[in-house]
Amino acid sequence: MPDKEKAYIFHVLMENGEHLMLNPFRGAERLELTLQECSVVGRFGTEPRVEVLTMFRSELYRSVDTAVKRWLAEKRFIPRFLISAGVFVIGMFLMAYAFRGGLPIPIIDELAIALALSVGVYFAIGRKEQASDAATKKRVSLKTAIDRITFEQSPLLLRVEEMLQLYESSSTEELVSEILASKDEPIDQKDHAEAKAFVRLLEERFNFSRLRKSEKMLKNFMSERGPDRGSNLRRWAESNQISFPLYAVYTRFKLTVERRR
């Protein structure tokens, strides 16, 4: 049996003390597919506090519940729909004959009552299925896969955190010059897959690939003269909701990954 593809979770201690957790589980569908088809490993630079990992695991558990609901909705949609449609038809039929010769009920009321019955049955079946053996087995399987994820220290992320600390002490103009300098970050060949995954997750989380197309604006700001240049650069960063230190790290590792394809 071929080895599973490796998927990474990255914990980065940011320059402001915040904990950045990058993971491939973006959406319930991705969570299920990744846990089932990939070997998931965790990496950190500075070892995170236990409560940080505990909170992250709790978030994944909640995502598992959403993933199981989605899985059941797809797997059992047709049977649930047919049963609910049957309830609607039977409800209309019974009301049509039950009130024959008595006080008539307007057709719009009959439709509303039958529809309410069918919707109620649909969701009642869904709640019952959530407690079924199949749902429980699926939920336990995914949560067990989460519990098997282990975290190890990564030289790559140690370097990332060192760079973030260095960039934090740099001025805005120095950071932008670093971003535009097109320098790559030397890494060992054994860390290439990890660096590639790190870059991809940064792009997904912060949409950095879009910002690379806007670097021409940064060059225009850098060509300005006078005291407004720094404030214009900061406003650009704030409007795009980015951290210049993190973006500078991204550009260097992105270039490294591209050159080693």
mmCIF file of C-alpha atoms in Angstrom, residues 170-180 221-222 226-234 244:
data_model
loop_
_atom_site.group_PDB
_atom_site.id
_atom_site.type_symbol
_atom_site.label_atom_id
_atom_site.label_comp_id
_atom_site.label_asym_id
_atom_site.label_seq_id
_atom_site.Cartn_x
_atom_site.Cartn_y
_atom_site.Cartn_z
ATOM 1 C CA SER A 170 12.689 46.986 11.017
ATOM 2 C CA SER A 171 11.055 50.129 9.693
ATOM 3 C CA THR A 172 8.234 49.977 7.163
ATOM 4 C CA GLU A 173 10.543 51.207 4.411
ATOM 5 C CA GLU A 174 13.157 48.566 5.271
ATOM 6 C CA LEU A 175 10.523 45.841 5.201
ATOM 7 C CA VAL A 176 9.175 46.913 1.824
ATOM 8 C CA SER A 177 12.721 47.013 0.424
ATOM 9 C CA GLU A 178 13.167 43.461 1.708
ATOM 10 C CA ILE A 179 9.899 42.374 0.084
ATOM 11 C CA LEU A 180 10.842 43.885 -3.274
ATOM 12 C CA PHE A 221 5.319 54.096 -2.854
ATOM 13 C CA MET A 222 9.054 53.472 -2.533
ATOM 14 C CA GLY A 226 9.187 63.053 1.539
ATOM 15 C CA PRO A 227 7.670 62.150 4.916
ATOM 16 C CA ASP A 228 4.413 60.801 3.451
ATOM 17 C CA ARG A 229 6.031 57.691 2.009
ATOM 18 C CA GLY A 230 6.029 55.727 5.265
ATOM 19 C CA SER A 231 2.450 56.661 6.142
ATOM 20 C CA ASN A 232 1.259 55.722 2.647
ATOM 21 C CA LEU A 233 2.906 52.325 2.985
ATOM 22 C CA ARG A 234 1.290 51.736 6.360
ATOM 23 C CA PHE A 244 4.412 43.335 6.694
#
